[in-house]
Coordinates of C-alpha atoms in Angstrom, one line a residue:
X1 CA 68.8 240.0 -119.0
X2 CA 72.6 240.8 -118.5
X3 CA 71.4 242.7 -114.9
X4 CA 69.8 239.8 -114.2
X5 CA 72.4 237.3 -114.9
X6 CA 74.9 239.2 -112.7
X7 CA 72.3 239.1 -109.8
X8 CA 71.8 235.7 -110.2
X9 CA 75.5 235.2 -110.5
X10 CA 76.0 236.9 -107.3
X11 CA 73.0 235.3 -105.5
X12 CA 74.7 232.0 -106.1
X13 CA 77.7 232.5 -104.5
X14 CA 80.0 233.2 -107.1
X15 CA 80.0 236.9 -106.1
X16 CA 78.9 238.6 -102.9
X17 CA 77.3 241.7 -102.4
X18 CA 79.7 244.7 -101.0
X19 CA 77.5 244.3 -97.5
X20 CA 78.5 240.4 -97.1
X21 CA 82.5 240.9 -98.3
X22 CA 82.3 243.7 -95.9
X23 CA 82.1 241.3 -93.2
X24 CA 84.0 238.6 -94.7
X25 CA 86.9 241.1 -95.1
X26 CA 86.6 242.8 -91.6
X27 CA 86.0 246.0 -93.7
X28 CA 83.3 248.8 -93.8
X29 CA 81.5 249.2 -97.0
X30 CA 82.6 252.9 -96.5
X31 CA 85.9 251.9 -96.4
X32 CA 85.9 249.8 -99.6
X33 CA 84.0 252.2 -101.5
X34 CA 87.1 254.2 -100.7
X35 CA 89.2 251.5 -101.6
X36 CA 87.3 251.2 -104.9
X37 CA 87.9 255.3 -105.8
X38 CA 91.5 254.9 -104.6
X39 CA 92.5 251.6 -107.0
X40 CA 93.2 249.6 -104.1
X41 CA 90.8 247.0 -104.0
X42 CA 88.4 246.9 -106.6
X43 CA 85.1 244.9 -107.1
X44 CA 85.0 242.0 -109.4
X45 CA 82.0 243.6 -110.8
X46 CA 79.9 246.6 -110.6
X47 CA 76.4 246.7 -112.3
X48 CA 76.2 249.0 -114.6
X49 CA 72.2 250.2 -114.1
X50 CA 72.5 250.7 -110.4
X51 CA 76.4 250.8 -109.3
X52 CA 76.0 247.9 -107.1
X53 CA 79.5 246.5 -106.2
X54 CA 80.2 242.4 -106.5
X55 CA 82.9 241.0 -105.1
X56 CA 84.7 237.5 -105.4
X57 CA 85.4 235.5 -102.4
X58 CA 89.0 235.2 -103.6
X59 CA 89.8 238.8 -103.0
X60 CA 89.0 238.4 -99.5
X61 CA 93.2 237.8 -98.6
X62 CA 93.6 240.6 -100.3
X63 CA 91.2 242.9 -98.3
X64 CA 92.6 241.6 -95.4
X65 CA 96.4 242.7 -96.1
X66 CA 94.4 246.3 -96.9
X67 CA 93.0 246.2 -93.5
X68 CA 96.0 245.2 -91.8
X69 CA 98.6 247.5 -93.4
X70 CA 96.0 250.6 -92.2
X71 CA 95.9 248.9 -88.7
X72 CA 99.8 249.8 -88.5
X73 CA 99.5 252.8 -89.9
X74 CA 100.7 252.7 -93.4
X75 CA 100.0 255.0 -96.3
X76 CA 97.4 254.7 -98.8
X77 CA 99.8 255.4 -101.3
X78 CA 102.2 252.9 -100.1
X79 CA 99.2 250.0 -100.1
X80 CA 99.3 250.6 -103.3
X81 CA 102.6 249.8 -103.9
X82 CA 102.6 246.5 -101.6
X83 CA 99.2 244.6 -103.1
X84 CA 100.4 245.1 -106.5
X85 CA 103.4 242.7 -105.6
X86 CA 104.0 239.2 -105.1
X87 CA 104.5 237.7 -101.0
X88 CA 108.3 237.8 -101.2
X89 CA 108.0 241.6 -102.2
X90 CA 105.5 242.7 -100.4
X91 CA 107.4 241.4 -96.9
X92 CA 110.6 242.9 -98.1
X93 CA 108.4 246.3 -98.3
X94 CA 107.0 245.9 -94.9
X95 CA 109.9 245.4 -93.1
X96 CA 111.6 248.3 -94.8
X97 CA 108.3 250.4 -94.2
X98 CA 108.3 249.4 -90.4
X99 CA 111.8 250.1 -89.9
X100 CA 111.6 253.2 -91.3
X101 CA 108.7 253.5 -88.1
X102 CA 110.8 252.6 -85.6
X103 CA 113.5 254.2 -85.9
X104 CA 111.5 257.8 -86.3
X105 CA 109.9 256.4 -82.8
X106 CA 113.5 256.2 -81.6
X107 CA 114.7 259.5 -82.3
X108 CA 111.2 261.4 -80.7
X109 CA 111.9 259.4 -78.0
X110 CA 115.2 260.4 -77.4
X111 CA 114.2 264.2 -78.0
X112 CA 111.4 263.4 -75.2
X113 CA 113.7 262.0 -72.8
X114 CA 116.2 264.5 -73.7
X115 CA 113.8 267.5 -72.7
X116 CA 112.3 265.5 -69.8
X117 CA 115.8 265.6 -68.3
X118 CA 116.1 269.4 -69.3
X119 CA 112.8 270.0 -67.7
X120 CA 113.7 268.4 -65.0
X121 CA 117.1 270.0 -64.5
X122 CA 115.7 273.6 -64.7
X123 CA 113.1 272.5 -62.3
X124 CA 115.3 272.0 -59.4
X125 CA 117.7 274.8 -60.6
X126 CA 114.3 276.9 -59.6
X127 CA 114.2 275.4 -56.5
X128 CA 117.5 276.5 -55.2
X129 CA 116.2 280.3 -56.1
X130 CA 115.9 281.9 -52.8
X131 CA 112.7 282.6 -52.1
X132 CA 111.4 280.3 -55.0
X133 CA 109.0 277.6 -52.8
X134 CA 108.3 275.4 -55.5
X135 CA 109.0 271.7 -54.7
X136 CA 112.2 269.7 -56.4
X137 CA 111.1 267.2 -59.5
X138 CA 113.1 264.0 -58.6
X139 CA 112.8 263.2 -62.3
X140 CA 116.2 262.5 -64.7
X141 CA 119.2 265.0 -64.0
X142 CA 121.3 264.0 -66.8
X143 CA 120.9 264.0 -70.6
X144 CA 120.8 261.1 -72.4
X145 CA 120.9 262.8 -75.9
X146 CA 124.8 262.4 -75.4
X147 CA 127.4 258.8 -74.6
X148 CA 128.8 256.8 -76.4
X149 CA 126.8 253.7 -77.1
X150 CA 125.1 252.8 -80.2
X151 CA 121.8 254.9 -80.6
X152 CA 119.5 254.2 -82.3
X153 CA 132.4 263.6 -101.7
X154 CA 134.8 265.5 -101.7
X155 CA 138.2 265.7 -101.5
X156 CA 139.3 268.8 -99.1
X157 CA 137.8 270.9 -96.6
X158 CA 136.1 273.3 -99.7
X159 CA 136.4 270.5 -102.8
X160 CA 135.7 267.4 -104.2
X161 CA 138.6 265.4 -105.1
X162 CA 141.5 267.3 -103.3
X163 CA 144.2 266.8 -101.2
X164 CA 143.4 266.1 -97.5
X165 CA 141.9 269.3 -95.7
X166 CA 143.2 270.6 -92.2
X167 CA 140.7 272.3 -89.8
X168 CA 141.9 274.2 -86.6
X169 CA 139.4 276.0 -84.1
X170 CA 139.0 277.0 -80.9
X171 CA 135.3 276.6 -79.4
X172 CA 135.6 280.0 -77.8
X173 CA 134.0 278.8 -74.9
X174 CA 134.0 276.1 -72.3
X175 CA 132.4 272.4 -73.4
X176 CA 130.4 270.6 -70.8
X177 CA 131.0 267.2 -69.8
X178 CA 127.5 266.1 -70.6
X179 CA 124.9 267.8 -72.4
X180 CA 123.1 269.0 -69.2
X181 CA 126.2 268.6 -66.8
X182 CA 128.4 271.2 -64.9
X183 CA 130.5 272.9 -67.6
X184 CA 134.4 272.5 -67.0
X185 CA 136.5 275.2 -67.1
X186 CA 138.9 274.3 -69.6
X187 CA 138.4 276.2 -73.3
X188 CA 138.6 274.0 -75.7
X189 CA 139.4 273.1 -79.6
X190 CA 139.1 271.6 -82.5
X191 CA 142.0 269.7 -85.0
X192 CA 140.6 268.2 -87.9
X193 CA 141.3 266.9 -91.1
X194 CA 138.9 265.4 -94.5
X195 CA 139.7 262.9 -97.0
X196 CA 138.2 261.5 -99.7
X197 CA 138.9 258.5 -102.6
X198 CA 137.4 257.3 -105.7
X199 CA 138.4 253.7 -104.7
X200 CA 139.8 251.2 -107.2
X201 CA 136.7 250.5 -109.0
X202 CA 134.6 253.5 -109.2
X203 CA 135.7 255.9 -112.2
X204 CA 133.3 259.1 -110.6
X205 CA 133.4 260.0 -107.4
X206 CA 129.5 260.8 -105.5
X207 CA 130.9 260.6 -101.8
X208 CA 131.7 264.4 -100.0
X209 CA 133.6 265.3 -96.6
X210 CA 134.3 268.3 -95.2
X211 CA 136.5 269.3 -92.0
X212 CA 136.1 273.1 -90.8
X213 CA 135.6 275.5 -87.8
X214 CA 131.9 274.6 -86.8
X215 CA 131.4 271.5 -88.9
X216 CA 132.6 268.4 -89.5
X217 CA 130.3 266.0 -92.3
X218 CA 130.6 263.4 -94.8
X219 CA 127.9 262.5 -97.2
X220 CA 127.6 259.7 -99.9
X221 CA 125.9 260.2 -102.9
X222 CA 123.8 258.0 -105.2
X223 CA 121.8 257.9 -108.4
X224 CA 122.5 260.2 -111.3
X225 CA 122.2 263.4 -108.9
X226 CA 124.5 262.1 -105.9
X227 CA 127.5 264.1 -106.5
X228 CA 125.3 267.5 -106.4
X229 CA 123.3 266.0 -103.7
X230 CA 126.2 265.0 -101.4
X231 CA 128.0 268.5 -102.1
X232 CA 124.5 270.2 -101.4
X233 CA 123.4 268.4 -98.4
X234 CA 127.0 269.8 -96.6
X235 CA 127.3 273.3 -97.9
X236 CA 123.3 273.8 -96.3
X237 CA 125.1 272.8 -92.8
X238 CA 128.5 275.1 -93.4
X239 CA 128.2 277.9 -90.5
X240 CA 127.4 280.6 -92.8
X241 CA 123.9 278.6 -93.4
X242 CA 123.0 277.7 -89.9
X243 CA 124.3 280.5 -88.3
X244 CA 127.1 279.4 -85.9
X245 CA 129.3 281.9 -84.3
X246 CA 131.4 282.7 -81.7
X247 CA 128.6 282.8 -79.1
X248 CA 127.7 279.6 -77.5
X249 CA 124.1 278.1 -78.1
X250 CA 122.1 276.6 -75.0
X251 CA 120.9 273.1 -75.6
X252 CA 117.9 274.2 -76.4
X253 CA 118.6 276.8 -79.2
X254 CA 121.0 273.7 -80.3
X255 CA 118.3 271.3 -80.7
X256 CA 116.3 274.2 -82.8
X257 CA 119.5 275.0 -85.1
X258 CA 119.7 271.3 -85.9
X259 CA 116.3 270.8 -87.2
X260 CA 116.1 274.1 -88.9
X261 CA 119.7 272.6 -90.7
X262 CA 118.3 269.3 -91.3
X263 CA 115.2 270.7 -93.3
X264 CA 118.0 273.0 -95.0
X265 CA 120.3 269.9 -96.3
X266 CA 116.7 268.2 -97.3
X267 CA 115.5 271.2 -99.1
X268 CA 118.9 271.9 -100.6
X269 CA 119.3 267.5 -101.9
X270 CA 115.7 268.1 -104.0
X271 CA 116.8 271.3 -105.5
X272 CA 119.8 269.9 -106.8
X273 CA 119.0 266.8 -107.9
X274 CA 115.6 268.4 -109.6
X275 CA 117.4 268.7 -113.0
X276 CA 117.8 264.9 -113.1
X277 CA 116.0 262.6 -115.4
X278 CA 114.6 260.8 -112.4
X279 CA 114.8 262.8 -108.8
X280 CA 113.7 260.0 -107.1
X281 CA 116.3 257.8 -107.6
X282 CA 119.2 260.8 -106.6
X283 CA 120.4 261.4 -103.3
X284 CA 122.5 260.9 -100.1
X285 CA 123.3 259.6 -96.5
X286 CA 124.0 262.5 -94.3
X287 CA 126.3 262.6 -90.8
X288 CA 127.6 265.5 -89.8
X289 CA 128.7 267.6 -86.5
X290 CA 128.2 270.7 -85.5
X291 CA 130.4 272.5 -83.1
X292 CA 129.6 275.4 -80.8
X293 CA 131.0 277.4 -78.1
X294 CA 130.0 274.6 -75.5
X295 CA 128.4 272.0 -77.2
X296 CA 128.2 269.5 -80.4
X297 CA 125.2 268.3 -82.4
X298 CA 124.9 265.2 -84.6
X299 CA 123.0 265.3 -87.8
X300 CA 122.2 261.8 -89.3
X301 CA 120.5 260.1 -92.1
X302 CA 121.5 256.9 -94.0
X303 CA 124.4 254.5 -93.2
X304 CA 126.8 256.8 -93.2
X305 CA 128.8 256.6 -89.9
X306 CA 129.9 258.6 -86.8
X307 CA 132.1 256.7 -84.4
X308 CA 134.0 257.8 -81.1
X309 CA 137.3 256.8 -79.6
X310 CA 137.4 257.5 -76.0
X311 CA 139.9 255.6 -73.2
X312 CA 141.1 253.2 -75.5
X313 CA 138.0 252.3 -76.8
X314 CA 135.6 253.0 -80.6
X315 CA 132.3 253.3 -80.1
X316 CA 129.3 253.8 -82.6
X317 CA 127.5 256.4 -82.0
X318 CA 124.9 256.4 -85.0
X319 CA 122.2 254.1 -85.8
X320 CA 122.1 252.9 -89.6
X321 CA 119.2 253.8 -91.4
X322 CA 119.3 250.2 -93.9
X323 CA 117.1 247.3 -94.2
X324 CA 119.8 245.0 -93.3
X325 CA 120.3 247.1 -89.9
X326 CA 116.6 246.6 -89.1
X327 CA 117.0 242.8 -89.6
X328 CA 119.9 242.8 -87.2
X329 CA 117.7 244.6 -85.2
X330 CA 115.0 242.4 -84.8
X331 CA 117.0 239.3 -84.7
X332 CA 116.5 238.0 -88.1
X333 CA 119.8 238.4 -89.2
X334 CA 123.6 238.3 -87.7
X335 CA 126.2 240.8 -88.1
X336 CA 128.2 238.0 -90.0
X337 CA 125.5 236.9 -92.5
X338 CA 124.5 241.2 -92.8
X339 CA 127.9 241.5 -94.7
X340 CA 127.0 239.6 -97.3
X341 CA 122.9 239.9 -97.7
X342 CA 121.8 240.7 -101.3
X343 CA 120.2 243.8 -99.9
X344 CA 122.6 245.8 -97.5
X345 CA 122.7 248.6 -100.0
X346 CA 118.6 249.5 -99.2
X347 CA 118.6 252.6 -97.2
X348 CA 115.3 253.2 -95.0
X349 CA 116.0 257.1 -94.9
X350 CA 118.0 259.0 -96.8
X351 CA 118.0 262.7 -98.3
X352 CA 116.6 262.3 -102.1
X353 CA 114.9 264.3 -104.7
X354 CA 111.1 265.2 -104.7
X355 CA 108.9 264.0 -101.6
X356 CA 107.1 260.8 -103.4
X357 CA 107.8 257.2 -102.7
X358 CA 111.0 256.2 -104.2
X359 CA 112.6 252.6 -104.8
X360 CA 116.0 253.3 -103.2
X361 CA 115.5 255.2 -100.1
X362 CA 112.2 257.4 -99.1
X363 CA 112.6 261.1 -98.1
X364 CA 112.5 262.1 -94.4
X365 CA 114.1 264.2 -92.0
X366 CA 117.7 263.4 -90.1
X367 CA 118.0 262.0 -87.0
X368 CA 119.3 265.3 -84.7
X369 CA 120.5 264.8 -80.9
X370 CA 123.3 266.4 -78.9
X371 CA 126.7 264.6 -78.1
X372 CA 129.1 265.4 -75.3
X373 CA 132.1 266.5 -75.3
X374 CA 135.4 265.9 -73.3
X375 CA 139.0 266.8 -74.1
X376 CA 141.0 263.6 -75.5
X377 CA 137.7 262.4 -77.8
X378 CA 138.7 261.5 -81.4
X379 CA 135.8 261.5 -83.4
X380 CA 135.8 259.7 -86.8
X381 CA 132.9 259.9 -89.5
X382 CA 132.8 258.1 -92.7
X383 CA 130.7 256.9 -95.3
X384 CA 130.4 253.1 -96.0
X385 CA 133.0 253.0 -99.2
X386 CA 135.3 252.4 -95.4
X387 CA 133.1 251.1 -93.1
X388 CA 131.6 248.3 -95.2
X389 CA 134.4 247.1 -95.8
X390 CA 137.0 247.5 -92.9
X391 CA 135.7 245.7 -89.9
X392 CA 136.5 248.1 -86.3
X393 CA 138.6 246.4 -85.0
X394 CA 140.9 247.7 -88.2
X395 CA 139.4 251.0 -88.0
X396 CA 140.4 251.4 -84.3
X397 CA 143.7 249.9 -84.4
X398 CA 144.5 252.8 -87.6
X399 CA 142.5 255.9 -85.5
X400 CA 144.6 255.0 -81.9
X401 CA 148.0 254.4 -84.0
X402 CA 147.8 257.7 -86.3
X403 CA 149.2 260.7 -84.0
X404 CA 147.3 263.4 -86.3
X405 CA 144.2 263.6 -88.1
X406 CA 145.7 263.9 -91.0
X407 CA 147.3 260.8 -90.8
X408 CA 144.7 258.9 -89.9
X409 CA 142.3 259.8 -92.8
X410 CA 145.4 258.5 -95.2
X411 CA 146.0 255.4 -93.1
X412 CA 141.9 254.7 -93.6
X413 CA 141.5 255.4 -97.2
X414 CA 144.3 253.2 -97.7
X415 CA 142.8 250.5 -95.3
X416 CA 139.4 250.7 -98.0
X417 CA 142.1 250.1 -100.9
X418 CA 143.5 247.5 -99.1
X419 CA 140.2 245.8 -99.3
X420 CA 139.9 246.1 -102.7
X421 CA 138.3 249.7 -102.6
X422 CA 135.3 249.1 -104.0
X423 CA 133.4 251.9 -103.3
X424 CA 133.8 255.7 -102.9
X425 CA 135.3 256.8 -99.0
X426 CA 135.0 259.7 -97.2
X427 CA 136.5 260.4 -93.8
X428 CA 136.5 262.8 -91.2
X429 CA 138.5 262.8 -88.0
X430 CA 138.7 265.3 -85.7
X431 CA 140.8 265.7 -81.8
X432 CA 139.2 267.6 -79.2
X433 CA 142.3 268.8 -77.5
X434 CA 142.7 271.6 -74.7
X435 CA 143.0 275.3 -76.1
X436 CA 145.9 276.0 -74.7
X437 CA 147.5 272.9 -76.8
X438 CA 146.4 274.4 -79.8

């Protein structure tokens, strides 16, 4: 009688079979037998004698949202997450999810226009081969990898919590004035100099900078974990880990050094935040730059910045990886109303603890892309203890005014205490200057 009553129950309309929901819901009944195994949708009722699946109208919505989160490509997992929440939530999660989309779309697209442009420049280098009677690709010639728009903790040089740290090198080479321009013969270096600060509110510091030879990064920690993650994610980029010497690297072995780096700094973040009570919730932003005899990489993850000064004018030349960046993006939000949204401290990437869904930030690899280089460039990094809360115009009136690097980290960090300092700063800045200058 109780199999029975279910049918009936079904036959009336208060349930339908798994065939008719099915096509109600735009779904296979493969697909929500899946579904079923998987917790994300599950039938009001299955019959107990011969497994039939019921299912009430009202979870049709539901199905739907299922279907539609697959259409763009998101995780089972991460379904999951999203129907278990209420329509406020769930949007918030979407957003972050598809920003976290587009701007991994935007970095393979610059690495394919990057080695279309290289492609195309060693095609018509084979051309002017005597003998070589291949025709000239028109394609590209330049790089775009490089510029200086917008693209898409510490203490010293060695610590955290020291004095400011002085860098000097020479490239030991000659720097190009575009990544896949006509090299100019002038050597040049290097002058540098890190800072970092508590700030007048924080009583630990998580934020690390370093200013050297081959590298210049800055990292801010978070969670329980974020000072060993910070101090992690830089010493797996020091030269000693990625290999930079004195030779110069083609743009190609570059490109390769950077991501075998980026997966160093990601494995180095989840071994040492792996003691923590929760892993997850540990981590960092990440943006760093890596010189060579003839050319410098960027590394980036986070909000976390890079900026360049160049003929007067500073220029961002990193994308942030934040939820409120992504709303700017798309037009949903202004710059003005970003400063003060409840949520501009979500990261959409970051470097955290073990590879699983996490509520602050989700783990996945840096953004990596070459950057040109001419003499004159000042080049300032920070993390957002300064950049959150000094607007640029500040920021380039105290990086033209200082005359050293060293004095314009100390001019910065004292801009963030200015502004009431209420969060950890890190600063690089660094002069590419002519050797013989040095």
């Amino acid at each position: 009688m109780e199999r029975e009553g279910r049918a009936v129950g079904a036959a009336s309309g208060e349930l339908v079979t798994i065939g008719e929901f099915a096509r109600l819901s735009r779904l296979s009944a493969k697909a929500l037998r899946r579904y079923d195994e998987l917790g994300l949708l599950r039938p009001a009722l299955v019959d107990p004698v011969n497994g039939y699946r019921y299912y009430d109208p009202a979870q049709v919505e539901g199905a739907r949202l299922v279907a539609w989160l697959r259409r763009i490509g998101m995780p089972l997992s991460r379904i999951g997450r999203i129907v278990a929440l209420d329509a406020g939530a769930a949007a918030v999660e979407i957003r972050a999810y598809w920003a976290r989309v587009e701007a991994e779309t935007a970095a393979r697209r610059d690495l394919a226009m990057y080695l279309v442009d290289h492609l195309s420049a060693e095609g018509r280098a084979m051309s002017r081969i005597p003998g070589n009677t291949g025709s000239t690709s028109n394609a590209g010639g330049t790089g775009n990898a490089g510029g200086t728009g917008r693209t898409g903790s510490s203490g010293g040089a060695e610590g955290m919590g020291g004095p400011v740290a002085l860098g000097r090198a020479a490239s030991g080479g000659l720097y190009e004035t575009g990544v896949l321009g006509g090299p100019v013969a002038v050597p040049l270096a290097i002058r540098c100099a890190a800072l970092t600060d508590t700030g007048a509110v924080r009583t630990t510091n998580q934020d690390a900078a370093f200013a050297g030879p081959r590298l210049l990064a800055v990292a801010d920690g978070f969670g329980e974990g974020g000072a060993e993650a910070s101090a992690a994610a830089i010493e797996a980029l020091k030269p000693t880990a990625w290999g930079g010497g004195d030779g110069a690297l083609s743009a190609a072995d570059l490109l390769n050094a950077l991501e075998d780096t980026a997966d160093s700094a990601s494995r180095a973040v989840r071994d040492a935040v792996a003691p923590c009570a929760d892993p997850d919730g540990s981590g960092t932003t990440l943006t760093a730059m890596l010189w060579t005899g003839s050319r410098l990489g960027l590394v980036h993850i986070g909000d976390s910045r890079a900026y360049l000064l160049r003929g007067g004018e500073l220029f961002r030349i990193t994308h942030d990886h934040s939820l409120v960046q992504s709303m700017i993006d798309d037009g949903s939000l202004s710059r003005e109303e970003a400063a003060s949204h409840p949520g501009r401290a979500l990261l959409l990437k970051a470097l955290v603890g073990e590879a699983r869904p996490a509520p602050v930030a989700v783990a996945c690899r840096p953004d990596v892309r070459l950057q040109e280089v001419l003499a004159g460039d000042r080049y300032l990094l920070c993390s957002d203890g300064l950049s959150a809360v000094v607007d640029e115009a500040e920021l380039r009136a105290a990086v033209i005014a200082a005359e050293a690097p060293e004095e314009a980290v100390r001019r910065l960090v004292g801009l963030a205490h200015e502004a009431g300092g209420p969060d950890n700063v890190a600063c690089v800045v660094a002069d590419v200057v002519v050797a013989a200058e040095e």
